[in-house]
Short mmCIF file of C-alpha atoms in Angstrom, two decimals:
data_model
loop_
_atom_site.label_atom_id
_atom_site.label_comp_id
_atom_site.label_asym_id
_atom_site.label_seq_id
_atom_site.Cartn_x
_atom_site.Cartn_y
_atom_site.Cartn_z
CA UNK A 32 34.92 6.27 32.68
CA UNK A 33 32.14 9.19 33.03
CA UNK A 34 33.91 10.55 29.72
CA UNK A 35 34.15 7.67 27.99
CA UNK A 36 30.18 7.05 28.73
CA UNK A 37 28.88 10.63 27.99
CA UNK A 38 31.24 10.23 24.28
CA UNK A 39 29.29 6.69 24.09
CA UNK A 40 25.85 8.78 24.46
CA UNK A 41 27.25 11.46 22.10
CA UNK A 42 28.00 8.88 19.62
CA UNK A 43 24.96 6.97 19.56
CA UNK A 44 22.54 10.18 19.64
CA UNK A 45 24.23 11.17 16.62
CA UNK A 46 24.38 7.73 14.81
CA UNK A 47 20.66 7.38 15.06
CA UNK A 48 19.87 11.11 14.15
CA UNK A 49 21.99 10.19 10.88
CA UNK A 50 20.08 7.27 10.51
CA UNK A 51 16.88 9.12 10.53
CA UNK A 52 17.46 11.71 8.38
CA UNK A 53 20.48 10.84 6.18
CA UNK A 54 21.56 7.36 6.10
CA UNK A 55 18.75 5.02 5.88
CA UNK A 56 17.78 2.86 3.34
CA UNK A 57 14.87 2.92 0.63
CA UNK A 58 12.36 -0.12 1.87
CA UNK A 59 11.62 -2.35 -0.23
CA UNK A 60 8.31 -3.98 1.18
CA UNK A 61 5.27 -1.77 1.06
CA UNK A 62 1.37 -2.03 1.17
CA UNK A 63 -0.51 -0.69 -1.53
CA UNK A 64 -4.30 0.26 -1.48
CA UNK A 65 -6.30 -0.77 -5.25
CA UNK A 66 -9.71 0.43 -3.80
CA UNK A 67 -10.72 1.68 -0.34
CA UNK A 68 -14.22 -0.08 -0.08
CA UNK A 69 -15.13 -3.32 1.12
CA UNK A 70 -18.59 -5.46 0.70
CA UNK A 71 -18.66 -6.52 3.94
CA UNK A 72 -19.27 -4.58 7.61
CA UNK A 73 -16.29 -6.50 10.25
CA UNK A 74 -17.08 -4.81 13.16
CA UNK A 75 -13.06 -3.97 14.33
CA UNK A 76 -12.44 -2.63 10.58
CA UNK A 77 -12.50 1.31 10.35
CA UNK A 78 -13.64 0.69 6.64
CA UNK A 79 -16.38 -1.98 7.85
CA UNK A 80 -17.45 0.30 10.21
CA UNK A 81 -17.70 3.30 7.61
CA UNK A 82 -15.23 5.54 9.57
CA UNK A 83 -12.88 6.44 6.66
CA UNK A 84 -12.91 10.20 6.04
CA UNK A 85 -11.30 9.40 2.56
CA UNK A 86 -14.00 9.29 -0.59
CA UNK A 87 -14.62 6.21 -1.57
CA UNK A 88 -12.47 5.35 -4.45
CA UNK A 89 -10.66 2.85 -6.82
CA UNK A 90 -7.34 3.31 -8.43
CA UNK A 91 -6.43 3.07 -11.82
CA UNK A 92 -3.75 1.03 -13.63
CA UNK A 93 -2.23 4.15 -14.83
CA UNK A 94 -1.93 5.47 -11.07
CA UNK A 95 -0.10 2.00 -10.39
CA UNK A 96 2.02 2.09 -13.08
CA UNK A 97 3.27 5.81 -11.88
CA UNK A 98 3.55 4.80 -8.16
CA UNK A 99 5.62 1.64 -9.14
CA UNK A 100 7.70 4.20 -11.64
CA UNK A 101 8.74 6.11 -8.48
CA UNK A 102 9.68 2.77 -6.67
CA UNK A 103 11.82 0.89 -8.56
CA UNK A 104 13.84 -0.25 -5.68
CA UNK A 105 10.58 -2.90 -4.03
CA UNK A 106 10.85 -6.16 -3.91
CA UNK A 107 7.69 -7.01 -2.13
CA UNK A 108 3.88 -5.93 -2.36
CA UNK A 109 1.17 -6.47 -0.35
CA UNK A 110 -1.20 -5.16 -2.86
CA UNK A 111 -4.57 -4.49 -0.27
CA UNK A 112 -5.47 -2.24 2.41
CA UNK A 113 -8.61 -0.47 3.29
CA UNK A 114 -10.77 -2.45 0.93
CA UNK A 115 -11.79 -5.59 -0.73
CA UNK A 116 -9.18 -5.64 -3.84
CA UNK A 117 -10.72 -7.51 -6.49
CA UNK A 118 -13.15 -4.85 -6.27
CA UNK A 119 -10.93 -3.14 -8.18
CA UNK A 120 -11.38 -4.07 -11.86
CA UNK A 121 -7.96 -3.69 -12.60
CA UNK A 122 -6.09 -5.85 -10.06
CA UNK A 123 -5.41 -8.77 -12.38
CA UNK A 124 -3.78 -6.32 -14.44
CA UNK A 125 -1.98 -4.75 -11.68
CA UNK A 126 -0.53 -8.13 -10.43
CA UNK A 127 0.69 -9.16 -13.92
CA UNK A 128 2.66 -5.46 -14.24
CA UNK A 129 4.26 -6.14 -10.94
CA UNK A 130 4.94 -9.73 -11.18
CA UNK A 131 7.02 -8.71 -14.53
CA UNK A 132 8.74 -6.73 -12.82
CA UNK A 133 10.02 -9.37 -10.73
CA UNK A 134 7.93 -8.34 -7.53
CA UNK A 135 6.24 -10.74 -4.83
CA UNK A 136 3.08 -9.68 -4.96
CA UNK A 137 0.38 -11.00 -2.04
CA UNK A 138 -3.17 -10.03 -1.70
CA UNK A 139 -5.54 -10.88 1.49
CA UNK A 140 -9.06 -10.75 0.67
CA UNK A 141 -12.31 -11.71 2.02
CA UNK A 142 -13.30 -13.51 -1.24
CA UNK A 143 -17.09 -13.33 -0.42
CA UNK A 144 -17.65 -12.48 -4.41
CA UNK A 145 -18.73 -14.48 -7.30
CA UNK A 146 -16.94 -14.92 -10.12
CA UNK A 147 -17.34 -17.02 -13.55
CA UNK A 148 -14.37 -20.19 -13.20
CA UNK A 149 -11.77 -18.16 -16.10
CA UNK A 150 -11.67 -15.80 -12.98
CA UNK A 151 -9.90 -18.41 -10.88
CA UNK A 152 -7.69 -19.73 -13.86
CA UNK A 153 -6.41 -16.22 -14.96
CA UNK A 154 -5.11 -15.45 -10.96
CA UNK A 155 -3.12 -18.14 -11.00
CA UNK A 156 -2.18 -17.20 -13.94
CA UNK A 157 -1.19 -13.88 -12.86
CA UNK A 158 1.75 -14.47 -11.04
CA UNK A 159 0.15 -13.82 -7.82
CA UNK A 160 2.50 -15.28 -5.23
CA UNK A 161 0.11 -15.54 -2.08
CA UNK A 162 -3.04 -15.12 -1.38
CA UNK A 163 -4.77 -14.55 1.94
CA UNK A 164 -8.45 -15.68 2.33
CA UNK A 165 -10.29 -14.52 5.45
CA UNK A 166 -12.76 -17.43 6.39
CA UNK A 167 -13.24 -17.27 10.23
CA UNK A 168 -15.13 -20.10 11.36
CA UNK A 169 -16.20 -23.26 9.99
CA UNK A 170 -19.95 -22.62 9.39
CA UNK A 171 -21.95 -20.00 7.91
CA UNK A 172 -23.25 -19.05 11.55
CA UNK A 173 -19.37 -18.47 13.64
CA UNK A 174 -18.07 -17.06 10.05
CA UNK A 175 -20.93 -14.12 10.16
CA UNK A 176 -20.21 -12.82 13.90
CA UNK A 177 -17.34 -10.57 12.23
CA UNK A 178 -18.21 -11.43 8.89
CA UNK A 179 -21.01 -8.92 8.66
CA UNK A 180 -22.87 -9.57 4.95
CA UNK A 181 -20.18 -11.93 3.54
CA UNK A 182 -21.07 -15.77 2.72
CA UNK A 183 -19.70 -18.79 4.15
CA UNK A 184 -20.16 -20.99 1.57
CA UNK A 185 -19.31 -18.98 -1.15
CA UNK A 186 -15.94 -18.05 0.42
CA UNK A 187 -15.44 -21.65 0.43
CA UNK A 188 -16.66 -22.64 -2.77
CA UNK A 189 -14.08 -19.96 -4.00
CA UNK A 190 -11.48 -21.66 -2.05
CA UNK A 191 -12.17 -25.07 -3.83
CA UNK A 192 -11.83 -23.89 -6.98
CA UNK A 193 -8.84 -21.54 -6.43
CA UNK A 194 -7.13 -25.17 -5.40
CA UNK A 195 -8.72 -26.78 -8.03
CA UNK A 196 -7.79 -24.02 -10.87
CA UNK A 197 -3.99 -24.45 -9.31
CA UNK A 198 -4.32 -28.86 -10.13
CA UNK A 199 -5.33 -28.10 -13.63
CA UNK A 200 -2.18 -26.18 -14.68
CA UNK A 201 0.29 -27.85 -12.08
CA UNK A 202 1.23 -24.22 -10.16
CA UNK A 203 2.78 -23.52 -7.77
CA UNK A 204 1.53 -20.51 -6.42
CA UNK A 205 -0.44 -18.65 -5.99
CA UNK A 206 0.63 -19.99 -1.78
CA UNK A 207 -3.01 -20.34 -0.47
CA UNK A 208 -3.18 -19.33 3.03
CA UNK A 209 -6.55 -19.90 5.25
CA UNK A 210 -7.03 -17.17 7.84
CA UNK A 211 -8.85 -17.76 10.68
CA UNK A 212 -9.23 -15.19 13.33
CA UNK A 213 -9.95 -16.55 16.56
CA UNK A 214 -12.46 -15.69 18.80
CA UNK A 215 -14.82 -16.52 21.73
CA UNK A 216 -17.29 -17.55 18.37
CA UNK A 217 -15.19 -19.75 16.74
CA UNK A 218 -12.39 -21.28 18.96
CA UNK A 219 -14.40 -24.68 19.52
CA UNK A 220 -14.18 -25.38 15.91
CA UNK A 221 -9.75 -25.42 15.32
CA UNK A 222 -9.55 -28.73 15.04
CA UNK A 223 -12.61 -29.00 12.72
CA UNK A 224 -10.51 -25.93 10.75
CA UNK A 225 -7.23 -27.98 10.48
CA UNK A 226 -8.91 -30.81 9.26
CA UNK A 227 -10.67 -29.11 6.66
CA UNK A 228 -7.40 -27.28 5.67
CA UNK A 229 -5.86 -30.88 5.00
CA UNK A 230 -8.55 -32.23 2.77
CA UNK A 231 -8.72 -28.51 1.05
CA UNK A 232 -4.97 -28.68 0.04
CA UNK A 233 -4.40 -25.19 2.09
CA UNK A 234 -2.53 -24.15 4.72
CA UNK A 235 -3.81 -22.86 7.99
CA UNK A 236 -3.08 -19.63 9.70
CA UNK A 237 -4.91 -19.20 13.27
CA UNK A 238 -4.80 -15.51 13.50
CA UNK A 239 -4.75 -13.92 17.19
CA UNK A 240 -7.25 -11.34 17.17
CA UNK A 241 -6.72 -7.70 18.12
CA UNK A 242 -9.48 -5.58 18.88
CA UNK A 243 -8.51 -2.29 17.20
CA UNK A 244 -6.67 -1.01 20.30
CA UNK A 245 -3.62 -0.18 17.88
CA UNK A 246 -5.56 2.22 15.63
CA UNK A 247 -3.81 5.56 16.34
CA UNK A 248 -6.32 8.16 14.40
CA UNK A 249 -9.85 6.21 14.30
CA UNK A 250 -12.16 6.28 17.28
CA UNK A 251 -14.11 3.55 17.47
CA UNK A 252 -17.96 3.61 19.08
CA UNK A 253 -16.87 0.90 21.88
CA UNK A 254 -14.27 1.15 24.90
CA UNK A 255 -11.55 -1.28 24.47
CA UNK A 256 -12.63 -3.33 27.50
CA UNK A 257 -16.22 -3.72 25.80
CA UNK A 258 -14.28 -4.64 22.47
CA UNK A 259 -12.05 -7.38 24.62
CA UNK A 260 -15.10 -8.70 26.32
CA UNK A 261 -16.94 -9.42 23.25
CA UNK A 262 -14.67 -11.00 21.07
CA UNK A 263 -11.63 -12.68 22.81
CA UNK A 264 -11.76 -16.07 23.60
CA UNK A 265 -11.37 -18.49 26.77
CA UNK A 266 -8.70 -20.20 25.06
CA UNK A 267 -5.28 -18.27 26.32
CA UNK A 268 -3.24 -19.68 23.72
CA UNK A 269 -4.92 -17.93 20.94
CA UNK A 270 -5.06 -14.45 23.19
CA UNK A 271 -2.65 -11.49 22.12
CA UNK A 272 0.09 -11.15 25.12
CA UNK A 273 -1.09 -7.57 25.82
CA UNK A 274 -4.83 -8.48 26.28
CA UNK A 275 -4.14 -10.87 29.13
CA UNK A 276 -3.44 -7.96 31.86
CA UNK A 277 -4.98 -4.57 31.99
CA UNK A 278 -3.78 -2.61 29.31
CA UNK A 279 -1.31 -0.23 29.94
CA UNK A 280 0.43 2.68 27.76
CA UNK A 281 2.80 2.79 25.80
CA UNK A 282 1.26 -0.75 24.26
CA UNK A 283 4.36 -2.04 22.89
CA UNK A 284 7.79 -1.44 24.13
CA UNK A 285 10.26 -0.56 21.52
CA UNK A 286 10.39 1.33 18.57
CA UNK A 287 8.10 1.73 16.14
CA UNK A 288 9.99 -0.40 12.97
CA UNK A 289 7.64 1.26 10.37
CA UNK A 290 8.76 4.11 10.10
CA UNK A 291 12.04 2.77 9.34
CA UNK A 292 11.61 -0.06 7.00
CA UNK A 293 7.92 0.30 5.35
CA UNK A 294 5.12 2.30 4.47
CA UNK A 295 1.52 2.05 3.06
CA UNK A 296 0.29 4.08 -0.53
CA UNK A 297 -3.15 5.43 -0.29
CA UNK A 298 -5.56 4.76 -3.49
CA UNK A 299 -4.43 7.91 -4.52
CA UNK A 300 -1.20 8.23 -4.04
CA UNK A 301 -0.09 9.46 -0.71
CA UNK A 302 1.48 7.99 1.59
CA UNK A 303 1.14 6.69 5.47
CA UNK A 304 3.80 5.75 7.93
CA UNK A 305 2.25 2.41 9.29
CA UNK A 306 -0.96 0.34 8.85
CA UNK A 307 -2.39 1.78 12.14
CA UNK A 308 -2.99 5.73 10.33
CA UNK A 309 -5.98 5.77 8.53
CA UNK A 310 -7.39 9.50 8.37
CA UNK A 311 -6.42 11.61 4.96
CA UNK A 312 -4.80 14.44 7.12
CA UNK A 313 -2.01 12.24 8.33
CA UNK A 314 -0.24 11.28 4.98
CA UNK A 315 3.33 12.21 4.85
CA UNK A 316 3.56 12.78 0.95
CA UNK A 317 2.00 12.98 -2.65
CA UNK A 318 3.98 10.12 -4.52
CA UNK A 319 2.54 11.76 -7.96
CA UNK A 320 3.89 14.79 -7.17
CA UNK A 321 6.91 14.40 -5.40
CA UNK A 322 10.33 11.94 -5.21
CA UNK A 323 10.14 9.20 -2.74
CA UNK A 324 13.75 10.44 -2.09
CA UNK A 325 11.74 13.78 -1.04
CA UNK A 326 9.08 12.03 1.37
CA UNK A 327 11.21 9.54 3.09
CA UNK A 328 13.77 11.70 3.80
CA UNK A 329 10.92 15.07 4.68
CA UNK A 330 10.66 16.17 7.93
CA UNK A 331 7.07 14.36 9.07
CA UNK A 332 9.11 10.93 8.73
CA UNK A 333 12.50 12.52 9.82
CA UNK A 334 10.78 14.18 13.06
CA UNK A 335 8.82 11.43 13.66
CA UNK A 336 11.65 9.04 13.98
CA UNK A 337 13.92 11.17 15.69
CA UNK A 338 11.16 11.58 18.63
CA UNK A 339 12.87 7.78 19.77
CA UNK A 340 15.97 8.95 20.18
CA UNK A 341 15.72 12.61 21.47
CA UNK A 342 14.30 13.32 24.58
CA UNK A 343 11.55 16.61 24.75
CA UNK A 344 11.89 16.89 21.07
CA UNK A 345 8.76 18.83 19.93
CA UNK A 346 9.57 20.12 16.33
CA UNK A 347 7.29 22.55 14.80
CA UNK A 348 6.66 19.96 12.22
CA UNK A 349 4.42 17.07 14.46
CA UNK A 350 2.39 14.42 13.03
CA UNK A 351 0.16 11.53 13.66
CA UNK A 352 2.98 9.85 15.39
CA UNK A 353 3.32 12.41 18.37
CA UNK A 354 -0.40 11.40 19.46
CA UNK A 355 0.15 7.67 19.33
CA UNK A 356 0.36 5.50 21.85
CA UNK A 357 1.30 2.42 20.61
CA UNK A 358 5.13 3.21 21.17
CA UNK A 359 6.73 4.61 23.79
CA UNK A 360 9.60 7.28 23.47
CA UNK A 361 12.23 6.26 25.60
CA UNK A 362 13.92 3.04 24.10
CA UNK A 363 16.97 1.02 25.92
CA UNK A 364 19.60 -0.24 23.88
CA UNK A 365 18.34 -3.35 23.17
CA UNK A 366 15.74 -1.61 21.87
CA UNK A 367 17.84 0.11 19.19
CA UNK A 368 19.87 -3.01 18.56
CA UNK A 369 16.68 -4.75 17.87
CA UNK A 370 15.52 -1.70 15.58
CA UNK A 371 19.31 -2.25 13.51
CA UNK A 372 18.42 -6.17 13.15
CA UNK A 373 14.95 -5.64 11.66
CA UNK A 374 15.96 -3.42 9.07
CA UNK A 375 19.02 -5.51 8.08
CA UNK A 376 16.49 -8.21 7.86
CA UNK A 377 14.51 -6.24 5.60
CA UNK A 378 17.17 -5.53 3.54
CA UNK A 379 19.32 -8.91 3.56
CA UNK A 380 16.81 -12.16 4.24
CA UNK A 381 13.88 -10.62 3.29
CA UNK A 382 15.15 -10.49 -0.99
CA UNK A 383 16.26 -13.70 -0.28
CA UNK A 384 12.87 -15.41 0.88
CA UNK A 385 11.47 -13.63 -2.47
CA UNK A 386 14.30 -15.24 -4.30
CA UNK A 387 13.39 -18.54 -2.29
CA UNK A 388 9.91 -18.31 -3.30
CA UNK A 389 10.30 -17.40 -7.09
CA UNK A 390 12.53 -20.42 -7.61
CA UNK A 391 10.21 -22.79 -5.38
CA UNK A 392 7.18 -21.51 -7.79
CA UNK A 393 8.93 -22.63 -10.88
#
C-alpha cells in the first residue's frame, strides 16, 4: 500500500510538472490594455492613485493588430485594464478588427466622458458584445466617494442613450451591464439601484468590493484594516468572505488559475501573469518580439507554476509570483482537481457561451 501511494505521489508530481511546462493549453481569454490612464482618481485603483511606474501611454491600432497576429487561437477579450479605454482614440477601431475576427470583445469603463450621439450609434455598431459601466451609487453625492472627478449624471445620461442608440437599430448587444460597487456610502440605495435598472432597460450587477488587499506589487498609502474600515459596509451580504474575519495569509486557498488559463497584455506589448501585477519589472514577455509559444511556455510562467506543486522549489529564475501572498503553496488534491476543471472550462464551456452569445445577438 506504502508503494502503491509513494508511485501515486510520483505520478501526480510528474503529471503536473508536464502540465506546467509541456502540456498545457494556449488560453484563449485574455485582458488587453488600449491606454493606461484614467480621468478619474478611485481611491483603491493603483492608476487612480498615480502609482503606475509605467509611462503613461496609449496603444496604437497597428500594435493591436500585431498582438492579435500572435494570438490567433482567443476567443475572448476583455479589451481594458489600467485605464479608461475610450481614451484611446482607436478603440472603436480596435473592437471592429476583433469582432471580425469572430472574438467576444467586452469593455468596462467608467463612461464619465462626453461624446456627440454618432458616438453611441457607431459602438453598437461595433460589434461590441458587453459593456461594463461603473456607476456606484444612485446620486451624484454616494457616486463621488470612489468616484473621484467623474460625473453622476453624465455617466447616466450616457447610459440612456447607449439604451436608446441600441432601440433605434433593434440590437442586441452591446449586453449593458450596471456596476455598482457596494459600500458603507451607497448600500442604502440597492433597491433604489434595481429599480432604476428596470426602467433603464439594464441589468444590474452589485459588485462586492475589495479593498486592494490582492495587489501583489503596489503598496498602497493605507493599512488594509484602515482600507476595510472606510469602505465596507454594515450590510454582510454584500461583504467579500475574507473581510469578515481577520485576515490571514495565504488569502485564498488554492491555486492560483491565472497562470494556467489567462493572462493580461500591457499597452505595449508585454505581458503579466494575472490582473493583481501591475509594476513594468514583473512582465513575463515582449509579445512584439517574441512567440507566445516562447512566453507561455519560458521559465518565469513555467517556475512560477511549478512552485504549487514542488515543495522548497527556489529556481534561479523567481518572479513576482514568489512574493505574493494571495496563494498559498501547498495545495490538497481537491485543490488540483479543481485547478483541472477550470481550465477544461476554459477550454470547453467557455467557446460555447461565446457561441451562445453570438447567435443570441443575431
Amino acid at each position: 500500500m506504502l508503494k502503491f501511494s509513494n508511485a501515486l505521489k510520483k505520478y501526480e508530481s510528474h503529471f503536473f510538472s508536464q502540465l506546467a511546462a509541456n502540456w498545457l493549453p494556449y488560453p484563449i481569454a485574455l485582458h488587453i490594455e488600449p491606454i493606461n490612464v484614467c480621468q478619474l482618481r478611485c481611491p483603491l485603483c493603483p492608476t487612480g492613485l498615480r502609482k503606475l511606474n509605467y509611462a503613461p501611454q496609449s496603444m496604437s491600432f497597428e500594435t493591436f493588430q500585431a498582438i492579435l497576429a500572435k494570438l490567433p487561437f482567443v476567443k475572448i477579450i476583455g479589451l481594458y485594464r489600467a485605464g479608461e479605454p475610450f481614451l484611446n482614440p482607436d478603440l472603436q477601431r480596435m473592437i471592429r478588427f476583433a469582432s471580425a475576427k469572430d472574438i467576444y470583445v467586452f469593455i468596462s469603463s467608467n463612461f464619465s466622458f462626453a461624446k456627440p450621439d454618432e458616438f453611441f450609434d457607431d459602438l453598437v455598431a461595433s460589434g461590441l458584445n458587453r459593456l461594463i459601466i461603473s456607476l456606484d451609487g444612485t446620486c451624484e453625492e454616494t457616486y463621488a466617494t470612489y468616484r473621484v472627478d467623474g460625473n453622476f449624471e453624465l455617466v447616466l445620461d450616457n447610459m440612456k442613450k447607449m439604451v436608446a442608440a441600441k432601440k433605434r437599430v433593434h440590437s442586441k448587444t452591446p449586453e449593458i451591464i450596471w456596476q455598482f460597487l457596494v459600500n458603507r456610502f451607497n448600500e442604502d440605495e440597492i433597491d433604489t439601484a434595481k429599480a432604476m435598472a428596470i426602467n433603464l432597460g439594464v441589468t444590474l450587477d452589485l459588485k462586492l468590493m475589495d479593498v486592494s488587499d490582492n495587489l501583489v506589487d503596489v503598496e498602497l498609502d493605507t493599512t488594509l484594516e484602515q482600507r476595510k474600515a472606510h469602505w465596507l459596509g454594515r450590510n454582510q451580504k454584500y461583504i467579500c468572505e475574507r473581510y469578515k474575519n481577520e485576515i490571514h495569509y495565504p488569502v485564498f486557498k488554492g491555486i492560483c488559475a491565472e497562470l494556467f488559463t489567462d493572462l493580461v497584455v500591457t499597452v505595449d506589448g508585454k505581458v503579466l501573469p494575472c490582473c493583481g501585477t501591475w509594476d513594468k519589472n514583473s512582465t513575463f514577455g515582449d509579445l512584439l518580439t517574441q512567440s507566445f509559444h516562447d512566453i507561455w511556455f519560458g521559465q518565469q510562467y513555467v517556475n512560477s507554476r511549478l512552485k504549487f506543486f514542488k515543495k522548497d522549489f527556489y529556481p534561479e529564475v523567481t518572479t513576482t509570483c514568489f512574493r505574493c501572498l494571495n496563494f498559498g503553496t501547498d495545495p490538497s488534491w481537491k485543490d488540483k482537481l479543481r485547478l483541472l476543471g477550470v481550465i477544461l472550462q476554459k477550454r470547453i464551456l467557455m467557446p460555447m457561451y461565446v457561441l451562445l452569445q453570438s447567435y443570441k445577438g443575431r
